[in-house]
Amino acid sequence: MSQATDPTVYPPIPRRYKLWIGPLIVGVPALAVLIFLVFWFVVRVEVNANEILVLVNKTGKTLPAELADEFGDQVMLYPELVKAIAQKTGKSEEAIRNGYKGVRYEVLTEGRYFPNPYSYKRIKMYATIIKQNEMGVLIRRFGKPLPFPKTVATQPDERGPVAKILRPGRYNINRLAYDVQRFPSVWIPEGHVGVVTLLSGTDPVKKNTYTVEPGEKGVQRTVLQPGLEYYNPYLKRIEIVDVRSHKYDMLGSEAIHFPSNDSFTITIEGTIEWKILKDHEAEVTVAYGDEEDILNKIILPNARSISRIQGSKLQACEFISGKTRTAFQDRLLLEVREKCKRQGIDIRDALVRDIQPPVEIAALISQREQADQEVDRYNNQKEEARAQAELVTQEELQEQNKAIGDARRTVVTITKQAEQRKVVAVTRANRELEVAKLALQAAEKEAAAVLARGRAKANVVLMEYQARAEPLKNAVEAFGDGTTYAQRLFLEKIAPSIRSILSNTEGPFAEIFRQFQDYPAAPVKGGAQ
């Protein structure tokens, strides 16, 4: 019997268990496949590109009654509400998000998720795309109502338009929590500025002013320069103002009419060039309006009133003369510029194109003007002839002065040359004198050097002789006189040469020794005998 069939090793399976083996072998894999299919086709949520997933808690508790007065009937589990419930109940914020009914504030981005469909409602939505040259404003659906007079939500738990804007790009925004409103961005071209009106902010400190300080509600004093601007229309308003130079022609019906000093009607046609003064754009825009308002409220009234005031001081005939016309134009420009500048407008030029006197005197004035012009022409001819004569005289004087100048230049040239030669000769003589002086000084120094060398040699010889004579003098003094010393010296010299002594005491040689014998001995220096 083999081990496999041995009942002691493997006991037989009871019959009641054998009935379950078959179904289990088939059922377990089938159950696993069923669970997989449920998770894959029912529970699974695929979040594709540019999509987000929002979960809504279908099960759990409702908002506590004690928080209903403060937060109202809320269905959005936003961070401030979750934090308030957590502080009230003492639970964690994650437990509050999972344990209360409502829409979850957080979103899930691209990916694969398996949220329980029984506990959660799954809502897929597209991500928010803000295009180029576009801006987005979030309208918050949850939170507390805005307190008066605020127009935008600046706190995270306030309902309404959010102050912060969305610039071009992609944003994963929960569309159950926010609405997104799109607005075109503002392009401020060159030669223009943007006047900003703040719709929400602090109340102005100074009341009844055209512009306010930064951060205060109203028209801001600082304007925006040319460029692309993104702004929140609920927070501010931007008005584009042209700050370039403008020209206005006062022609036809727009011409200026006023009476002259002698009660004739004068008509003036002209052109005014103007622009808004820098740093006054906001004030002028608020106080007066656009370009047409500035013309009708500032420029034209001032131009007409000043023209009438200045024109009434002149006679009708004076408006024909070019000089009077130029003076009138200068006064008009000066006074209009001063008055408009006080109102923030720069008058760059005021040109009078045409002045039309009354028809009944225009011909007479023209004839008089022509006669005056003829007189002026004759006077000009006389002045021209006088100037021509003066010119000829000046030319003759120039020729004469030129000849005199040439002679003077020749004399000056010769004088300068003589002076230069003199300077050269004096310079050469001075140089030779200096050389002679230097040679003399060198000879004197050479003679002094020769004399010094001779004296030095003589002193050396003298000192040598003195050095030789001094011992001889001392020796002579030691022997008493020179003769004794000489005899002593003589004997010292010949003594080594004497080999024998003669016995004969007579004769000249013996006489020499006899003298030494008879001569008394000199005292020795120092007391010796």
Short mmCIF file of C-alpha atoms in Angstrom, two decimals:
data_model
loop_
_atom_site.label_atom_id
_atom_site.label_comp_id
_atom_site.label_asym_id
_atom_site.label_seq_id
_atom_site.Cartn_x
_atom_site.Cartn_y
_atom_site.Cartn_z
CA MET A 1 0.00 0.00 0.00
CA SER A 2 1.42 3.37 -0.99
CA GLN A 3 1.73 6.34 1.30
CA ALA A 4 -0.76 8.32 -0.78
CA THR A 5 -3.55 5.75 -0.15
CA ASP A 6 -2.67 5.06 3.45
CA PRO A 7 -5.68 6.14 5.60
CA THR A 8 -3.45 6.60 8.61
CA VAL A 9 -1.44 9.27 6.80
CA TYR A 10 -4.29 11.10 4.95
CA PRO A 11 -7.64 10.48 6.60
CA PRO A 12 -10.64 10.50 4.25
CA ILE A 13 -12.60 13.80 3.77
CA PRO A 14 -16.08 13.73 5.27
CA ARG A 15 -18.92 13.73 2.82
CA ARG A 16 -20.47 16.95 4.06
CA TYR A 17 -17.27 18.78 3.20
CA LYS A 18 -16.99 17.22 -0.21
CA LEU A 19 -20.21 18.93 -1.21
CA TRP A 20 -18.61 22.40 -0.68
CA ILE A 21 -15.29 21.80 -2.41
CA GLY A 22 -16.61 22.13 -5.92
CA PRO A 23 -18.56 25.35 -5.40
CA LEU A 24 -15.64 26.89 -3.51
CA ILE A 25 -13.20 26.04 -6.27
CA VAL A 26 -15.48 27.73 -8.78
CA GLY A 27 -16.96 30.51 -6.57
CA VAL A 28 -13.82 32.07 -5.07
CA PRO A 29 -12.26 33.00 -8.43
CA ALA A 30 -15.65 34.11 -9.68
CA LEU A 31 -16.10 36.31 -6.59
CA ALA A 32 -12.64 37.75 -7.05
CA VAL A 33 -13.42 38.50 -10.69
CA LEU A 34 -16.74 40.04 -9.67
CA ILE A 35 -15.09 42.26 -7.05
CA PHE A 36 -12.47 43.32 -9.59
CA LEU A 37 -15.16 44.13 -12.14
CA VAL A 38 -17.11 46.16 -9.56
CA PHE A 39 -14.03 48.13 -8.53
CA TRP A 40 -12.93 48.60 -12.13
CA PHE A 41 -16.24 49.53 -13.76
CA VAL A 42 -18.28 50.88 -10.84
CA VAL A 43 -15.92 52.28 -8.22
CA ARG A 44 -13.03 53.38 -10.46
CA VAL A 45 -12.95 56.99 -11.63
CA GLU A 46 -10.45 58.07 -14.30
CA VAL A 47 -9.62 61.77 -14.19
CA ASN A 48 -8.19 62.72 -17.58
CA ALA A 49 -6.02 65.65 -18.60
CA ASN A 50 -7.53 69.08 -17.91
CA GLU A 51 -10.14 67.50 -15.63
CA ILE A 52 -10.69 67.55 -11.87
CA LEU A 53 -12.79 65.42 -9.53
CA VAL A 54 -15.06 66.84 -6.81
CA LEU A 55 -16.38 64.55 -4.05
CA VAL A 56 -19.65 65.11 -2.19
CA ASN A 57 -20.12 63.37 1.17
CA LYS A 58 -23.53 61.63 1.01
CA THR A 59 -23.31 60.12 4.49
CA GLY A 60 -22.41 61.65 7.82
CA LYS A 61 -23.58 64.32 10.22
CA THR A 62 -25.11 67.70 9.44
CA LEU A 63 -23.76 71.07 10.52
CA PRO A 64 -24.07 71.56 14.33
CA ALA A 65 -27.03 73.72 15.28
CA GLU A 66 -24.88 76.02 17.42
CA LEU A 67 -22.84 76.97 14.30
CA ALA A 68 -25.84 77.51 12.02
CA ASP A 69 -26.35 81.10 13.18
CA GLU A 70 -22.74 81.99 12.48
CA PHE A 71 -22.19 80.12 9.20
CA GLY A 72 -25.77 79.69 7.97
CA ASP A 73 -27.01 76.69 5.99
CA GLN A 74 -23.75 75.56 4.43
CA VAL A 75 -23.19 72.61 2.09
CA MET A 76 -19.54 73.38 1.34
CA LEU A 77 -16.96 71.94 3.77
CA TYR A 78 -14.51 74.80 3.27
CA PRO A 79 -11.40 75.17 5.50
CA GLU A 80 -12.76 77.87 7.86
CA LEU A 81 -15.98 75.90 8.49
CA VAL A 82 -14.04 72.64 9.05
CA LYS A 83 -11.73 74.42 11.49
CA ALA A 84 -14.70 75.91 13.41
CA ILE A 85 -16.43 72.49 13.70
CA ALA A 86 -13.14 70.87 14.82
CA GLN A 87 -12.69 73.48 17.55
CA LYS A 88 -16.32 73.04 18.63
CA THR A 89 -16.27 69.24 18.74
CA GLY A 90 -12.64 68.66 19.65
CA LYS A 91 -12.07 66.34 16.65
CA SER A 92 -9.43 66.55 13.95
CA GLU A 93 -10.11 68.41 10.74
CA GLU A 94 -9.69 65.21 8.70
CA ALA A 95 -12.33 63.51 10.81
CA ILE A 96 -14.68 66.46 10.19
CA ARG A 97 -14.15 66.27 6.41
CA ASN A 98 -14.97 62.53 6.43
CA GLY A 99 -17.77 62.61 9.03
CA TYR A 100 -20.07 65.44 7.84
CA LYS A 101 -22.32 65.77 4.84
CA GLY A 102 -21.52 68.30 2.15
CA VAL A 103 -19.31 69.16 -0.76
CA ARG A 104 -15.59 68.70 -0.21
CA TYR A 105 -13.64 71.91 -0.88
CA GLU A 106 -10.48 70.14 -2.07
CA VAL A 107 -10.37 68.71 -5.60
CA LEU A 108 -8.56 65.72 -7.09
CA THR A 109 -6.44 66.26 -10.20
CA GLU A 110 -5.54 63.87 -13.05
CA GLY A 111 -5.20 60.24 -12.00
CA ARG A 112 -7.10 57.06 -11.06
CA TYR A 113 -9.28 57.01 -7.95
CA PHE A 114 -11.58 54.48 -6.24
CA PRO A 115 -14.05 56.48 -4.11
CA ASN A 116 -16.95 54.52 -2.62
CA PRO A 117 -20.05 55.46 -4.66
CA TYR A 118 -22.25 54.77 -1.65
CA SER A 119 -20.44 57.33 0.50
CA TYR A 120 -19.46 59.84 -2.17
CA LYS A 121 -21.00 61.45 -5.15
CA ARG A 122 -18.32 61.80 -7.81
CA ILE A 123 -18.48 64.84 -10.06
CA LYS A 124 -15.97 65.33 -12.85
CA MET A 125 -15.54 68.78 -14.34
CA TYR A 126 -13.07 70.56 -16.56
CA ALA A 127 -10.25 72.63 -15.16
CA THR A 128 -10.56 76.40 -15.59
CA ILE A 129 -8.45 77.82 -18.45
CA ILE A 130 -7.90 81.59 -18.57
CA LYS A 131 -6.82 82.57 -22.07
CA GLN A 132 -4.27 85.14 -23.11
CA ASN A 133 -5.40 88.79 -22.81
CA GLU A 134 -8.12 87.57 -20.45
CA MET A 135 -8.57 87.63 -16.68
CA GLY A 136 -10.84 85.71 -14.36
CA VAL A 137 -12.72 86.76 -11.24
CA LEU A 138 -13.85 84.16 -8.71
CA ILE A 139 -17.36 84.51 -7.29
CA ARG A 140 -17.36 82.63 -4.00
CA ARG A 141 -20.60 80.73 -3.34
CA PHE A 142 -20.00 79.91 0.31
CA GLY A 143 -19.13 81.88 3.42
CA LYS A 144 -20.62 84.81 5.26
CA PRO A 145 -22.38 87.64 3.40
CA LEU A 146 -20.26 90.73 2.67
CA PRO A 147 -20.68 93.50 5.25
CA PHE A 148 -21.80 96.87 3.93
CA PRO A 149 -20.23 98.70 2.07
CA LYS A 150 -17.67 96.11 0.87
CA THR A 151 -17.98 95.02 -2.76
CA VAL A 152 -15.30 92.30 -2.85
CA ALA A 153 -14.37 89.48 -0.48
CA THR A 154 -10.99 90.03 1.12
CA GLN A 155 -11.32 87.33 3.84
CA PRO A 156 -11.34 83.56 3.09
CA ASP A 157 -14.77 83.08 4.68
CA GLU A 158 -16.61 85.93 2.90
CA ARG A 159 -19.12 85.27 0.11
CA GLY A 160 -19.07 87.22 -3.14
CA PRO A 161 -16.46 88.39 -5.70
CA VAL A 162 -12.90 87.61 -4.60
CA ALA A 163 -10.40 90.47 -4.72
CA LYS A 164 -7.58 88.39 -6.19
CA ILE A 165 -7.83 87.86 -9.96
CA LEU A 166 -6.86 84.92 -12.16
CA ARG A 167 -4.23 85.69 -14.78
CA PRO A 168 -3.84 83.61 -17.98
CA GLY A 169 -3.19 79.96 -17.16
CA ARG A 170 -4.82 76.77 -15.84
CA TYR A 171 -6.52 76.59 -12.45
CA ASN A 172 -8.03 73.60 -10.63
CA ILE A 173 -11.08 75.36 -9.26
CA ASN A 174 -14.02 73.63 -7.59
CA ARG A 175 -16.91 74.94 -9.70
CA LEU A 176 -19.38 73.95 -6.94
CA ALA A 177 -17.55 76.40 -4.65
CA TYR A 178 -16.81 79.20 -7.14
CA ASP A 179 -18.20 80.72 -10.28
CA VAL A 180 -15.59 82.09 -12.68
CA GLN A 181 -16.34 85.25 -14.61
CA ARG A 182 -14.04 86.20 -17.49
CA PHE A 183 -13.19 89.76 -18.49
CA PRO A 184 -10.86 91.09 -21.18
CA SER A 185 -7.64 92.68 -19.95
CA VAL A 186 -7.08 96.38 -20.56
CA TRP A 187 -4.39 97.57 -22.95
CA ILE A 188 -3.22 101.15 -22.36
CA PRO A 189 -1.59 102.35 -25.60
CA GLU A 190 1.33 104.77 -25.88
CA GLY A 191 0.34 108.38 -25.31
CA HIS A 192 -2.41 107.35 -22.90
CA VAL A 193 -2.72 106.69 -19.17
CA GLY A 194 -5.19 104.77 -17.05
CA VAL A 195 -7.22 106.64 -14.42
CA VAL A 196 -8.10 104.19 -11.64
CA THR A 197 -11.25 104.41 -9.54
CA LEU A 198 -11.16 102.17 -6.47
CA LEU A 199 -14.64 100.79 -5.78
CA SER A 200 -13.78 99.19 -2.46
CA GLY A 201 -11.45 100.49 0.24
CA THR A 202 -11.21 102.76 3.24
CA ASP A 203 -13.15 106.00 3.36
CA PRO A 204 -11.13 109.08 2.26
CA VAL A 205 -9.57 111.11 5.05
CA LYS A 206 -10.04 114.36 3.11
CA LYS A 207 -13.61 114.81 2.00
CA ASN A 208 -14.87 116.61 -1.13
CA THR A 209 -11.71 116.16 -3.20
CA TYR A 210 -11.42 115.01 -6.80
CA THR A 211 -8.72 112.42 -6.03
CA VAL A 212 -7.88 110.38 -2.93
CA GLU A 213 -4.82 108.78 -1.37
CA PRO A 214 -3.71 105.21 -2.27
CA GLY A 215 -6.01 102.56 -0.75
CA GLU A 216 -8.90 104.98 -0.22
CA LYS A 217 -12.18 104.55 -2.05
CA GLY A 218 -12.44 106.87 -5.05
CA VAL A 219 -10.32 108.13 -7.94
CA GLN A 220 -6.64 107.42 -7.32
CA ARG A 221 -4.16 110.25 -7.80
CA THR A 222 -1.55 107.93 -9.35
CA VAL A 223 -2.35 106.84 -12.92
CA LEU A 224 -1.34 103.70 -14.83
CA GLN A 225 1.34 103.96 -17.49
CA PRO A 226 1.05 102.37 -20.99
CA GLY A 227 0.97 98.58 -20.97
CA LEU A 228 -1.26 95.56 -20.33
CA GLU A 229 -3.28 95.71 -17.12
CA TYR A 230 -5.11 92.90 -15.30
CA TYR A 231 -7.60 94.13 -12.72
CA ASN A 232 -10.74 93.11 -10.84
CA PRO A 233 -13.77 95.01 -12.23
CA TYR A 234 -15.54 94.55 -8.88
CA LEU A 235 -12.60 96.23 -7.12
CA LYS A 236 -11.57 99.01 -9.49
CA ARG A 237 -12.49 100.73 -12.72
CA ILE A 238 -9.94 101.92 -15.30
CA GLU A 239 -10.62 104.78 -17.70
CA ILE A 240 -8.15 105.34 -20.54
CA VAL A 241 -7.25 109.01 -21.01
CA ASP A 242 -5.42 110.47 -24.01
CA VAL A 243 -2.49 112.66 -22.85
CA ARG A 244 -1.10 113.44 -26.31
CA SER A 245 -1.15 116.91 -27.87
CA HIS A 246 -4.46 117.90 -29.49
CA LYS A 247 -5.24 120.58 -32.03
CA TYR A 248 -8.54 122.37 -32.32
CA ASP A 249 -9.34 124.65 -35.27
CA MET A 250 -11.67 127.56 -34.57
CA LEU A 251 -13.04 127.96 -38.10
CA GLY A 252 -16.39 128.92 -39.56
CA SER A 253 -19.08 128.72 -36.91
CA GLU A 254 -16.41 128.01 -34.27
CA ALA A 255 -14.61 131.30 -34.99
CA ILE A 256 -14.45 133.96 -32.26
CA HIS A 257 -16.53 137.13 -32.71
CA PHE A 258 -16.12 140.23 -30.54
CA PRO A 259 -16.56 144.03 -30.84
CA SER A 260 -13.54 146.28 -31.24
CA ASN A 261 -12.94 149.45 -29.28
CA ASP A 262 -14.76 151.46 -31.95
CA SER A 263 -17.76 149.04 -31.94
CA PHE A 264 -16.94 147.09 -35.12
CA THR A 265 -17.37 143.29 -35.10
CA ILE A 266 -14.08 141.43 -35.49
CA THR A 267 -13.91 137.75 -36.49
CA ILE A 268 -10.86 135.67 -35.59
CA GLU A 269 -10.03 132.19 -36.86
CA GLY A 270 -7.21 130.28 -35.23
CA THR A 271 -5.80 126.99 -33.95
CA ILE A 272 -5.11 125.95 -30.36
CA GLU A 273 -2.74 123.10 -29.46
CA TRP A 274 -3.17 121.65 -25.96
CA LYS A 275 -2.58 118.63 -23.74
CA ILE A 276 -3.28 117.57 -20.14
CA LEU A 277 -0.52 118.47 -17.71
CA LYS A 278 1.51 115.61 -16.26
CA ASP A 279 0.34 114.47 -12.79
CA HIS A 280 -3.06 116.16 -13.37
CA GLU A 281 -4.65 113.46 -15.56
CA ALA A 282 -6.88 111.98 -12.85
CA GLU A 283 -7.97 115.34 -11.46
CA VAL A 284 -8.83 116.79 -14.89
CA THR A 285 -10.73 113.65 -15.92
CA VAL A 286 -12.86 113.67 -12.77
CA ALA A 287 -13.44 117.43 -12.69
CA TYR A 288 -14.20 118.05 -16.39
CA GLY A 289 -14.54 114.78 -18.33
CA ASP A 290 -13.21 113.66 -21.70
CA GLU A 291 -11.56 115.57 -24.54
CA GLU A 292 -14.77 117.24 -25.73
CA ASP A 293 -15.64 118.31 -22.19
CA ILE A 294 -12.19 119.84 -21.72
CA LEU A 295 -12.63 121.86 -24.93
CA ASN A 296 -16.13 123.09 -24.07
CA LYS A 297 -15.50 123.72 -20.35
CA ILE A 298 -11.95 125.04 -20.23
CA ILE A 299 -10.22 125.90 -23.49
CA LEU A 300 -12.93 127.54 -25.61
CA PRO A 301 -14.47 129.65 -22.81
CA ASN A 302 -11.04 130.97 -21.80
CA ALA A 303 -9.99 131.60 -25.41
CA ARG A 304 -13.23 133.47 -26.23
CA SER A 305 -13.26 135.56 -23.06
CA ILE A 306 -9.59 136.57 -23.34
CA SER A 307 -9.99 137.34 -27.07
CA ARG A 308 -12.94 139.62 -26.31
CA ILE A 309 -11.13 141.37 -23.45
CA GLN A 310 -7.90 141.94 -25.41
CA GLY A 311 -9.72 142.69 -28.69
CA SER A 312 -11.93 145.35 -27.15
CA LYS A 313 -8.79 147.37 -26.33
CA LEU A 314 -7.88 147.81 -30.02
CA GLN A 315 -9.37 149.80 -32.90
CA ALA A 316 -10.72 147.89 -35.88
CA CYS A 317 -7.97 149.28 -38.11
CA GLU A 318 -5.28 147.91 -35.78
CA PHE A 319 -6.23 144.33 -36.59
CA ILE A 320 -4.98 144.77 -40.16
CA SER A 321 -1.41 145.61 -39.17
CA GLY A 322 0.94 142.66 -38.89
CA LYS A 323 2.65 144.05 -35.80
CA THR A 324 -0.63 144.53 -33.94
CA ARG A 325 -1.79 141.09 -34.98
CA THR A 326 1.43 139.51 -33.66
CA ALA A 327 1.17 141.41 -30.36
CA PHE A 328 -2.49 140.35 -30.01
CA GLN A 329 -1.56 136.70 -30.68
CA ASP A 330 1.25 136.82 -28.08
CA ARG A 331 -1.05 138.28 -25.41
CA LEU A 332 -3.75 135.74 -26.24
CA LEU A 333 -1.31 132.82 -25.92
CA LEU A 334 0.17 134.11 -22.65
CA GLU A 335 -3.13 134.69 -20.84
CA VAL A 336 -4.88 131.55 -22.13
CA ARG A 337 -1.85 129.47 -21.09
CA GLU A 338 -1.83 130.96 -17.58
CA LYS A 339 -5.56 130.43 -16.97
CA CYS A 340 -5.69 126.92 -18.40
CA LYS A 341 -2.59 125.85 -16.49
CA ARG A 342 -4.42 126.51 -13.22
CA GLN A 343 -7.03 123.99 -14.39
CA GLY A 344 -4.50 121.31 -15.38
CA ILE A 345 -4.30 122.04 -19.13
CA ASP A 346 -1.10 122.96 -20.96
CA ILE A 347 -1.70 125.32 -23.92
CA ARG A 348 1.28 124.66 -26.14
CA ASP A 349 0.41 127.14 -28.88
CA ALA A 350 -2.38 129.53 -29.90
CA LEU A 351 -2.09 130.60 -33.53
CA VAL A 352 -4.27 133.33 -35.08
CA ARG A 353 -4.81 132.30 -38.70
CA ASP A 354 -7.01 135.10 -39.94
CA ILE A 355 -8.51 138.33 -38.58
CA GLN A 356 -11.53 139.61 -40.52
CA PRO A 357 -12.41 143.27 -39.93
CA PRO A 358 -15.89 144.67 -40.84
CA VAL A 359 -16.67 144.73 -44.55
CA GLU A 360 -17.58 148.45 -44.56
CA ILE A 361 -14.11 149.53 -43.43
CA ALA A 362 -12.05 146.65 -44.80
CA ALA A 363 -11.42 148.37 -48.17
CA LEU A 364 -10.45 151.71 -46.59
CA ILE A 365 -8.24 149.96 -44.09
CA SER A 366 -6.69 147.91 -46.88
CA GLN A 367 -5.93 151.05 -48.93
CA ARG A 368 -4.43 152.73 -45.89
CA GLU A 369 -2.49 149.61 -45.15
CA GLN A 370 -1.23 149.53 -48.75
CA ALA A 371 -0.18 153.20 -48.52
CA ASP A 372 1.61 152.47 -45.27
CA GLN A 373 3.26 149.52 -46.95
CA GLU A 374 4.38 151.74 -49.87
CA VAL A 375 5.83 154.25 -47.42
CA ASP A 376 7.54 151.42 -45.62
CA ARG A 377 8.84 150.14 -48.97
CA TYR A 378 10.30 153.54 -49.89
CA ASN A 379 11.77 153.87 -46.42
CA ASN A 380 13.23 150.44 -46.80
CA GLN A 381 14.75 151.42 -50.18
CA LYS A 382 16.27 154.53 -48.59
CA GLU A 383 17.61 152.44 -45.76
CA GLU A 384 18.93 149.95 -48.28
CA ALA A 385 20.75 152.71 -50.24
CA ARG A 386 22.13 154.15 -47.04
CA ALA A 387 23.24 150.70 -46.04
CA GLN A 388 24.84 150.17 -49.46
CA ALA A 389 26.77 153.44 -49.13
CA GLU A 390 27.79 152.48 -45.66
CA LEU A 391 28.89 149.14 -47.02
CA VAL A 392 31.09 150.76 -49.69
CA THR A 393 32.61 153.06 -47.06
CA GLN A 394 33.28 150.11 -44.84
CA GLU A 395 34.90 148.24 -47.73
CA GLU A 396 37.22 151.21 -48.49
CA LEU A 397 38.07 151.49 -44.80
CA GLN A 398 38.77 147.79 -44.75
CA GLU A 399 41.16 148.12 -47.72
CA GLN A 400 42.91 151.07 -46.07
CA ASN A 401 43.09 149.29 -42.75
CA LYS A 402 44.37 146.23 -44.55
CA ALA A 403 47.25 148.23 -46.14
CA ILE A 404 48.07 149.85 -42.81
CA GLY A 405 47.87 146.50 -41.16
CA ASP A 406 50.23 144.94 -43.71
CA ALA A 407 52.80 147.76 -43.16
CA ARG A 408 52.48 147.41 -39.43
CA ARG A 409 52.87 143.68 -39.68
CA THR A 410 56.07 144.17 -41.79
CA VAL A 411 57.53 146.58 -39.21
CA VAL A 412 56.54 144.26 -36.43
CA THR A 413 58.10 141.32 -38.29
CA ILE A 414 61.44 143.13 -38.84
CA THR A 415 61.46 144.34 -35.24
CA LYS A 416 60.69 140.85 -33.99
CA GLN A 417 63.49 139.39 -36.14
CA ALA A 418 66.03 141.97 -34.82
CA GLU A 419 64.93 141.30 -31.28
CA GLN A 420 65.24 137.56 -31.87
CA ARG A 421 68.78 137.98 -33.30
CA LYS A 422 69.68 140.19 -30.33
CA VAL A 423 68.29 137.60 -27.95
CA VAL A 424 70.27 134.88 -29.73
CA ALA A 425 73.54 136.90 -29.57
CA VAL A 426 73.02 137.81 -25.93
CA THR A 427 72.20 134.20 -25.16
CA ARG A 428 75.37 133.00 -26.92
CA ALA A 429 77.56 135.62 -25.10
CA ASN A 430 75.99 134.72 -21.78
CA ARG A 431 76.61 131.06 -22.50
CA GLU A 432 80.31 131.75 -23.36
CA LEU A 433 80.63 133.89 -20.23
CA GLU A 434 79.22 131.10 -18.14
CA VAL A 435 81.66 128.64 -19.77
CA ALA A 436 84.59 130.98 -19.00
CA LYS A 437 83.41 131.33 -15.44
CA LEU A 438 83.22 127.59 -15.12
CA ALA A 439 86.75 127.23 -16.62
CA LEU A 440 88.09 129.85 -14.22
CA GLN A 441 86.50 128.10 -11.30
CA ALA A 442 88.01 124.82 -12.51
CA ALA A 443 91.52 126.39 -12.81
CA GLU A 444 91.22 127.92 -9.38
CA LYS A 445 90.18 124.60 -7.96
CA GLU A 446 93.06 122.85 -9.82
CA ALA A 447 95.61 125.41 -8.44
CA ALA A 448 94.20 124.98 -4.98
CA ALA A 449 94.48 121.23 -5.41
CA VAL A 450 98.19 121.50 -6.61
CA LEU A 451 99.01 123.84 -3.73
CA ALA A 452 97.33 121.48 -1.29
CA ARG A 453 99.27 118.51 -2.71
CA GLY A 454 102.64 120.48 -2.46
CA ARG A 455 101.92 121.47 1.10
CA ALA A 456 101.01 117.91 1.92
CA LYS A 457 104.28 116.58 0.39
CA ALA A 458 106.37 119.27 2.18
CA ASN A 459 104.68 118.41 5.45
CA VAL A 460 105.44 114.73 4.84
CA VAL A 461 109.16 115.46 4.14
CA LEU A 462 109.35 117.78 7.14
CA MET A 463 107.79 115.22 9.35
CA GLU A 464 110.18 112.56 8.05
CA TYR A 465 113.23 114.78 8.81
CA GLN A 466 111.73 115.72 12.15
CA ALA A 467 111.23 112.03 12.87
CA ARG A 468 114.94 111.42 12.03
CA ALA A 469 116.26 114.50 13.85
CA GLU A 470 114.33 114.00 17.05
CA PRO A 471 116.23 110.83 18.16
CA LEU A 472 119.56 112.44 17.15
CA LYS A 473 118.70 115.51 19.18
CA ASN A 474 117.81 113.40 22.17
CA ALA A 475 121.08 111.46 21.81
CA VAL A 476 123.17 114.65 21.56
CA GLU A 477 121.39 116.04 24.62
CA ALA A 478 122.11 112.75 26.40
CA PHE A 479 125.94 113.05 25.68
CA GLY A 480 126.11 116.72 26.50
CA ASP A 481 127.20 117.99 23.09
CA GLY A 482 127.54 116.94 19.52
CA THR A 483 131.25 116.22 19.56
CA THR A 484 131.01 113.62 22.25
CA TYR A 485 128.10 111.97 20.52
CA ALA A 486 130.01 111.96 17.22
CA GLN A 487 133.03 110.34 18.83
CA ARG A 488 130.84 107.78 20.46
CA LEU A 489 129.13 107.08 17.19
CA PHE A 490 132.47 106.82 15.42
CA LEU A 491 133.76 104.30 17.86
CA GLU A 492 130.62 102.25 17.65
CA LYS A 493 131.00 102.12 13.94
CA ILE A 494 134.70 101.12 13.85
CA ALA A 495 134.84 98.92 16.93
CA PRO A 496 133.46 95.85 15.24
CA SER A 497 136.14 96.22 12.52
CA ILE A 498 139.23 96.31 14.88
CA ARG A 499 140.85 92.90 14.99
CA SER A 500 143.95 93.76 17.08
CA ILE A 501 145.34 96.60 19.14
CA LEU A 502 148.61 98.12 18.24
CA SER A 503 151.26 98.23 20.94
CA ASN A 504 152.65 101.48 19.81
CA THR A 505 150.95 104.32 21.58
CA GLU A 506 152.53 106.86 19.45
CA GLY A 507 151.22 108.13 16.22
CA PRO A 508 147.95 109.58 14.83
CA PHE A 509 145.79 106.59 15.43
CA ALA A 510 146.74 106.33 19.05
CA GLU A 511 146.05 110.04 19.34
CA ILE A 512 142.47 109.39 18.61
CA PHE A 513 142.08 107.07 21.55
CA ARG A 514 144.10 109.34 23.78
CA GLN A 515 141.56 112.06 23.24
CA PHE A 516 138.79 109.80 24.47
CA GLN A 517 140.82 108.96 27.50
CA ASP A 518 141.52 112.57 28.41
CA TYR A 519 137.92 113.81 27.74
CA PRO A 520 135.72 113.66 30.82
CA ALA A 521 132.73 111.33 30.67
CA ALA A 522 129.34 113.04 30.03
CA PRO A 523 126.57 112.44 32.41
CA VAL A 524 124.08 109.92 31.22
CA LYS A 525 120.48 111.12 30.79
CA GLY A 526 118.34 109.91 33.59
CA GLY A 527 121.10 110.10 36.25
CA ALA A 528 123.48 107.39 34.90
CA GLN A 529 127.34 108.03 35.19
#
